[in-house]
């Protein structure tokens, strides 16, 4: 069975501080990993996906297959980064099955 | 048009009512999804339609009945619901791809359902 674990429900950091949102997964094959974000009063939207290896809004995430992790990082947090972040996994052979972690609320303080 | 539109935004219904939630997208996506989200919880997958055919049903009770009339529309018919079914129901769509690789999920704003 697929499982996505986000151990932190809430993460508070000061503006300008580095931030790391943790995500671990368990899956027997080679999954696709994503980070989705939900800003206040906005719809859930894709932030980044591991296959793109891109940096979006200063965020990066590296897939570590050895540690089965896909942590989201940003070197200098901004107040506008405050949002709910969900790590998500899509099954290798059933790519329409997206599973979400429990989410981490990031609060960036001024 | 890069949006997924859901109606109604809010719905209150009794346990004996029959109602429907509607979802529409015009991005040419051939996969459409229903998710259920309770307060402070992640979205839980309910159903997936791929090319207008039901491809995934995550053991959802039969009081929820999905329908995909065409490639742009997705409905969720509700009948004899329970108060614990009160939640935000999210519709999403994505491109379908064969083989490896997946598409981005585009979410609607959701329909907030209250069952009395």
mmCIF file of C-alpha atoms in Angstrom:
data_model
loop_
_atom_site.group_PDB
_atom_site.id
_atom_site.type_symbol
_atom_site.label_atom_id
_atom_site.label_comp_id
_atom_site.label_asym_id
_atom_site.label_seq_id
_atom_site.Cartn_x
_atom_site.Cartn_y
_atom_site.Cartn_z
ATOM 1 C CA UNK A 1 0.000 0.000 0.000
ATOM 2 C CA UNK A 2 1.083 3.543 -0.653
ATOM 3 C CA UNK A 3 1.596 5.901 2.212
ATOM 4 C CA UNK A 4 2.775 9.477 2.478
ATOM 5 C CA UNK A 5 3.874 10.798 5.846
ATOM 6 C CA UNK A 6 4.322 14.416 6.799
ATOM 7 C CA UNK A 7 5.430 14.371 10.423
ATOM 8 C CA UNK A 8 4.893 18.057 11.183
ATOM 9 C CA UNK A 9 1.373 19.462 11.389
ATOM 10 C CA UNK A 10 2.644 22.986 11.948
ATOM 11 C CA UNK A 11 5.958 24.644 11.190
ATOM 12 C CA UNK A 12 6.640 28.202 12.273
ATOM 13 C CA UNK A 13 9.700 30.100 11.097
ATOM 14 C CA UNK A 14 10.749 33.725 10.924
ATOM 15 C CA UNK A 15 10.979 35.570 7.636
ATOM 16 C CA UNK A 16 14.382 35.018 6.066
ATOM 17 C CA UNK A 17 15.002 31.748 7.878
ATOM 18 C CA UNK A 18 15.485 28.470 6.006
ATOM 19 C CA UNK A 19 12.552 26.123 5.912
ATOM 20 C CA UNK A 20 12.288 22.391 5.345
ATOM 21 C CA UNK A 21 8.983 20.547 5.177
ATOM 22 C CA UNK A 22 9.468 16.833 5.565
ATOM 23 C CA UNK A 23 7.822 14.133 3.499
ATOM 24 C CA UNK A 24 8.485 10.416 3.615
ATOM 25 C CA UNK A 25 6.773 7.832 1.508
ATOM 26 C CA UNK A 26 6.386 4.104 1.285
ATOM 27 C CA UNK A 27 5.780 2.510 -2.073
ATOM 28 C CA UNK A 28 6.985 -0.719 -3.593
ATOM 29 C CA UNK A 29 7.634 0.657 -7.076
ATOM 30 C CA UNK A 30 8.862 3.969 -8.466
ATOM 31 C CA UNK A 31 6.305 6.623 -7.612
ATOM 32 C CA UNK A 32 5.884 10.133 -8.861
ATOM 33 C CA UNK A 33 6.165 12.664 -6.041
ATOM 34 C CA UNK A 34 4.605 16.110 -5.860
ATOM 35 C CA UNK A 35 4.181 19.037 -3.539
ATOM 36 C CA UNK A 36 0.811 20.789 -3.571
ATOM 37 C CA UNK A 37 0.089 24.070 -1.801
ATOM 38 C CA UNK A 38 -3.086 25.714 -0.600
ATOM 39 C CA UNK A 39 -2.905 29.408 0.217
ATOM 40 C CA UNK A 40 -5.606 30.963 2.346
ATOM 41 C CA UNK A 41 -8.946 31.057 0.502
ATOM 42 C CA UNK A 42 -7.411 29.614 -2.661
ATOM 43 C CA UNK A 43 -7.748 26.262 -4.331
ATOM 44 C CA UNK A 44 -5.228 23.483 -3.972
ATOM 45 C CA UNK A 45 -2.550 23.820 -6.645
ATOM 46 C CA UNK A 46 0.635 22.116 -7.753
ATOM 47 C CA UNK A 47 3.855 23.622 -6.431
ATOM 48 C CA UNK A 48 6.381 21.263 -7.952
ATOM 49 C CA UNK A 49 6.952 17.683 -9.064
ATOM 50 C CA UNK A 50 10.100 15.634 -8.749
ATOM 51 C CA UNK A 51 10.402 14.693 -12.420
ATOM 52 C CA UNK A 52 10.708 18.360 -13.403
ATOM 53 C CA UNK A 53 13.614 19.065 -11.079
ATOM 54 C CA UNK A 54 12.569 22.688 -11.090
ATOM 55 C CA UNK A 55 12.578 25.448 -8.509
ATOM 56 C CA UNK A 56 9.262 27.179 -7.999
ATOM 57 C CA UNK A 57 9.000 30.314 -5.852
ATOM 58 C CA UNK A 58 12.425 29.446 -4.485
ATOM 59 C CA UNK A 59 11.313 26.002 -3.320
ATOM 60 C CA UNK A 60 13.138 22.836 -4.299
ATOM 61 C CA UNK A 61 12.602 19.198 -3.464
ATOM 62 C CA UNK A 62 14.892 16.273 -4.107
ATOM 63 C CA UNK A 63 13.697 12.724 -4.296
ATOM 64 C CA UNK A 64 15.905 10.508 -2.131
ATOM 65 C CA UNK A 65 15.016 6.939 -2.983
ATOM 66 C CA UNK A 66 17.388 5.524 -0.375
ATOM 67 C CA UNK A 67 15.664 7.390 2.425
ATOM 68 C CA UNK A 68 12.268 7.385 0.623
ATOM 69 C CA UNK A 69 11.989 11.093 1.246
ATOM 70 C CA UNK A 70 10.923 14.115 -0.753
ATOM 71 C CA UNK A 71 11.536 17.064 1.560
ATOM 72 C CA UNK A 72 10.609 20.577 0.449
ATOM 73 C CA UNK A 73 13.183 23.273 1.077
ATOM 74 C CA UNK A 74 13.575 26.993 0.737
ATOM 75 C CA UNK A 75 16.667 28.881 1.901
ATOM 76 C CA UNK A 76 14.906 32.117 2.872
ATOM 77 C CA UNK A 77 11.236 31.956 3.813
ATOM 78 C CA UNK A 78 8.886 34.797 2.939
ATOM 79 C CA UNK A 79 5.631 35.774 4.650
ATOM 80 C CA UNK A 80 3.708 34.958 1.471
ATOM 81 C CA UNK A 81 4.901 31.353 1.771
ATOM 82 C CA UNK A 82 2.498 30.856 4.677
ATOM 83 C CA UNK A 83 0.114 28.150 3.502
ATOM 84 C CA UNK A 84 -0.838 24.502 3.824
ATOM 85 C CA UNK A 85 1.569 22.184 2.036
ATOM 86 C CA UNK A 86 0.705 18.649 0.987
ATOM 87 C CA UNK A 87 3.120 16.033 -0.245
ATOM 88 C CA UNK A 88 1.490 13.695 -2.756
ATOM 89 C CA UNK A 89 2.349 10.420 -4.429
ATOM 90 C CA UNK A 90 1.149 8.975 -7.667
ATOM 91 C CA UNK A 91 1.441 5.245 -8.272
ATOM 92 C CA UNK A 92 3.791 4.093 -10.992
ATOM 93 C CA UNK A 93 1.360 1.802 -12.796
ATOM 94 C CA UNK A 94 -1.836 3.543 -11.838
ATOM 95 C CA UNK A 95 -0.904 7.129 -12.286
ATOM 96 C CA UNK A 96 -4.417 8.421 -11.721
ATOM 97 C CA UNK A 97 -4.163 7.339 -8.092
ATOM 98 C CA UNK A 98 -2.897 10.394 -6.240
ATOM 99 C CA UNK A 99 -2.452 10.030 -2.485
ATOM 100 C CA UNK A 100 -1.886 12.979 -0.206
ATOM 101 C CA UNK A 101 -0.010 13.292 3.056
ATOM 102 C CA UNK A 102 -1.714 14.841 6.060
ATOM 103 C CA UNK A 103 -0.272 18.261 5.301
ATOM 104 C CA UNK A 104 1.995 20.748 7.059
ATOM 105 C CA UNK A 105 0.863 24.245 7.816
ATOM 106 C CA UNK A 106 3.741 26.661 7.318
ATOM 107 C CA UNK A 107 3.558 29.918 9.220
ATOM 108 C CA UNK A 108 6.199 32.504 8.338
ATOM 109 C CA UNK A 109 6.379 35.205 10.974
ATOM 110 C CA UNK A 110 7.529 38.765 10.216
ATOM 111 C CA UNK B 1 -9.741 28.350 -19.672
ATOM 112 C CA UNK B 2 -7.553 26.644 -17.073
ATOM 113 C CA UNK B 3 -10.101 26.278 -14.329
ATOM 114 C CA UNK B 4 -12.167 23.546 -12.820
ATOM 115 C CA UNK B 5 -15.578 24.893 -11.863
ATOM 116 C CA UNK B 6 -17.710 23.310 -9.170
ATOM 117 C CA UNK B 7 -21.325 24.010 -8.288
ATOM 118 C CA UNK B 8 -22.848 24.594 -5.884
ATOM 119 C CA UNK B 9 -20.254 26.128 -3.574
ATOM 120 C CA UNK B 10 -22.385 25.289 -0.540
ATOM 121 C CA UNK B 11 -25.088 22.664 -0.093
ATOM 122 C CA UNK B 12 -27.189 21.772 2.925
ATOM 123 C CA UNK B 13 -29.295 18.651 2.702
ATOM 124 C CA UNK B 14 -31.291 16.318 4.886
ATOM 125 C CA UNK B 15 -30.601 12.629 5.177
ATOM 126 C CA UNK B 16 -33.537 11.772 2.918
ATOM 127 C CA UNK B 17 -32.745 14.273 0.174
ATOM 128 C CA UNK B 18 -31.308 13.598 -3.261
ATOM 129 C CA UNK B 19 -28.881 16.187 -4.570
ATOM 130 C CA UNK B 20 -26.018 16.429 -7.036
ATOM 131 C CA UNK B 21 -22.655 18.128 -7.164
ATOM 132 C CA UNK B 22 -21.399 19.265 -10.534
ATOM 133 C CA UNK B 23 -17.923 19.790 -11.943
ATOM 134 C CA UNK B 24 -16.843 21.174 -15.290
ATOM 135 C CA UNK B 25 -13.520 21.684 -17.059
ATOM 136 C CA UNK B 26 -12.655 22.812 -20.565
ATOM 137 C CA UNK B 27 -8.955 22.012 -20.629
ATOM 138 C CA UNK B 28 -9.381 18.844 -22.671
ATOM 139 C CA UNK B 29 -8.431 16.695 -19.702
ATOM 140 C CA UNK B 30 -9.612 13.114 -19.959
ATOM 141 C CA UNK B 31 -9.160 12.168 -16.278
ATOM 142 C CA UNK B 32 -11.493 13.579 -13.662
ATOM 143 C CA UNK B 33 -11.561 12.950 -9.932
ATOM 144 C CA UNK B 34 -13.701 13.320 -6.859
ATOM 145 C CA UNK B 35 -11.963 13.856 -3.536
ATOM 146 C CA UNK B 36 -13.446 14.258 -0.083
ATOM 147 C CA UNK B 37 -11.763 16.556 2.420
ATOM 148 C CA UNK B 38 -12.723 16.794 6.065
ATOM 149 C CA UNK B 39 -11.614 19.750 8.162
ATOM 150 C CA UNK B 40 -7.860 19.823 8.775
ATOM 151 C CA UNK B 41 -7.415 16.556 6.869
ATOM 152 C CA UNK B 42 -5.886 15.822 3.473
ATOM 153 C CA UNK B 43 -8.016 15.130 0.405
ATOM 154 C CA UNK B 44 -9.118 11.504 0.185
ATOM 155 C CA UNK B 45 -9.556 9.963 -3.220
ATOM 156 C CA UNK B 46 -13.098 8.748 -3.947
ATOM 157 C CA UNK B 47 -13.484 8.163 -7.688
ATOM 158 C CA UNK B 48 -11.495 8.534 -10.890
ATOM 159 C CA UNK B 49 -12.893 8.656 -14.389
ATOM 160 C CA UNK B 50 -10.584 8.098 -17.315
ATOM 161 C CA UNK B 51 -11.970 8.709 -20.795
ATOM 162 C CA UNK B 52 -15.466 8.919 -19.313
ATOM 163 C CA UNK B 53 -15.176 5.467 -17.758
ATOM 164 C CA UNK B 54 -14.995 4.821 -14.044
ATOM 165 C CA UNK B 55 -11.484 3.537 -13.452
ATOM 166 C CA UNK B 56 -11.103 3.832 -9.691
ATOM 167 C CA UNK B 57 -13.650 3.528 -6.899
ATOM 168 C CA UNK B 58 -11.975 3.679 -3.519
ATOM 169 C CA UNK B 59 -14.661 1.549 -1.838
ATOM 170 C CA UNK B 60 -16.987 4.519 -1.542
ATOM 171 C CA UNK B 61 -20.477 3.800 -0.112
ATOM 172 C CA UNK B 62 -23.207 3.481 -2.729
ATOM 173 C CA UNK B 63 -24.995 6.550 -1.385
ATOM 174 C CA UNK B 64 -22.416 8.412 -3.473
ATOM 175 C CA UNK B 65 -22.932 7.816 -7.186
ATOM 176 C CA UNK B 66 -20.572 9.374 -9.716
ATOM 177 C CA UNK B 67 -21.433 10.093 -13.312
ATOM 178 C CA UNK B 68 -19.401 11.369 -16.230
ATOM 179 C CA UNK B 69 -21.826 12.424 -18.986
ATOM 180 C CA UNK B 70 -19.060 13.678 -21.268
ATOM 181 C CA UNK B 71 -15.383 14.547 -21.228
ATOM 182 C CA UNK B 72 -15.992 17.979 -19.682
ATOM 183 C CA UNK B 73 -18.518 17.144 -16.983
ATOM 184 C CA UNK B 74 -18.444 15.148 -13.793
ATOM 185 C CA UNK B 75 -21.321 14.747 -11.392
ATOM 186 C CA UNK B 76 -21.616 13.281 -7.929
ATOM 187 C CA UNK B 77 -25.126 12.186 -7.046
ATOM 188 C CA UNK B 78 -25.944 12.124 -3.351
ATOM 189 C CA UNK B 79 -28.727 10.132 -1.727
ATOM 190 C CA UNK B 80 -29.492 9.127 1.842
ATOM 191 C CA UNK B 81 -26.322 10.679 3.188
ATOM 192 C CA UNK B 82 -25.287 10.649 6.815
ATOM 193 C CA UNK B 83 -24.154 13.621 8.917
ATOM 194 C CA UNK B 84 -20.604 12.215 8.877
ATOM 195 C CA UNK B 85 -20.577 12.733 5.099
ATOM 196 C CA UNK B 86 -20.433 16.470 5.713
ATOM 197 C CA UNK B 87 -17.190 17.644 4.116
ATOM 198 C CA UNK B 88 -15.642 19.638 1.303
ATOM 199 C CA UNK B 89 -15.943 17.716 -1.953
ATOM 200 C CA UNK B 90 -13.215 18.530 -4.418
ATOM 201 C CA UNK B 91 -13.244 17.873 -8.114
ATOM 202 C CA UNK B 92 -9.995 17.690 -10.052
ATOM 203 C CA UNK B 93 -8.873 16.949 -13.567
ATOM 204 C CA UNK B 94 -5.642 15.998 -15.272
ATOM 205 C CA UNK B 95 -4.279 14.973 -18.606
ATOM 206 C CA UNK B 96 -4.021 11.263 -19.042
ATOM 207 C CA UNK B 97 -0.762 9.772 -20.096
ATOM 208 C CA UNK B 98 0.163 6.302 -21.039
ATOM 209 C CA UNK B 99 3.215 4.700 -19.584
ATOM 210 C CA UNK B 100 5.326 6.425 -16.998
ATOM 211 C CA UNK B 101 4.748 9.999 -16.002
ATOM 212 C CA UNK B 102 1.749 11.719 -14.576
ATOM 213 C CA UNK B 103 -0.200 14.852 -15.105
ATOM 214 C CA UNK B 104 -0.769 17.759 -12.805
ATOM 215 C CA UNK B 105 -4.024 17.767 -10.883
ATOM 216 C CA UNK B 106 -6.141 20.883 -11.378
ATOM 217 C CA UNK B 107 -8.553 21.349 -8.500
ATOM 218 C CA UNK B 108 -11.828 23.156 -8.224
ATOM 219 C CA UNK B 109 -12.646 25.292 -5.192
ATOM 220 C CA UNK B 110 -14.879 22.578 -3.829
ATOM 221 C CA UNK B 111 -18.480 22.143 -2.773
ATOM 222 C CA UNK B 112 -19.001 22.370 0.962
ATOM 223 C CA UNK B 113 -21.671 19.861 1.929
ATOM 224 C CA UNK B 114 -23.556 19.841 5.218
ATOM 225 C CA UNK B 115 -25.841 16.901 5.973
ATOM 226 C CA UNK B 116 -28.390 17.528 8.699
#
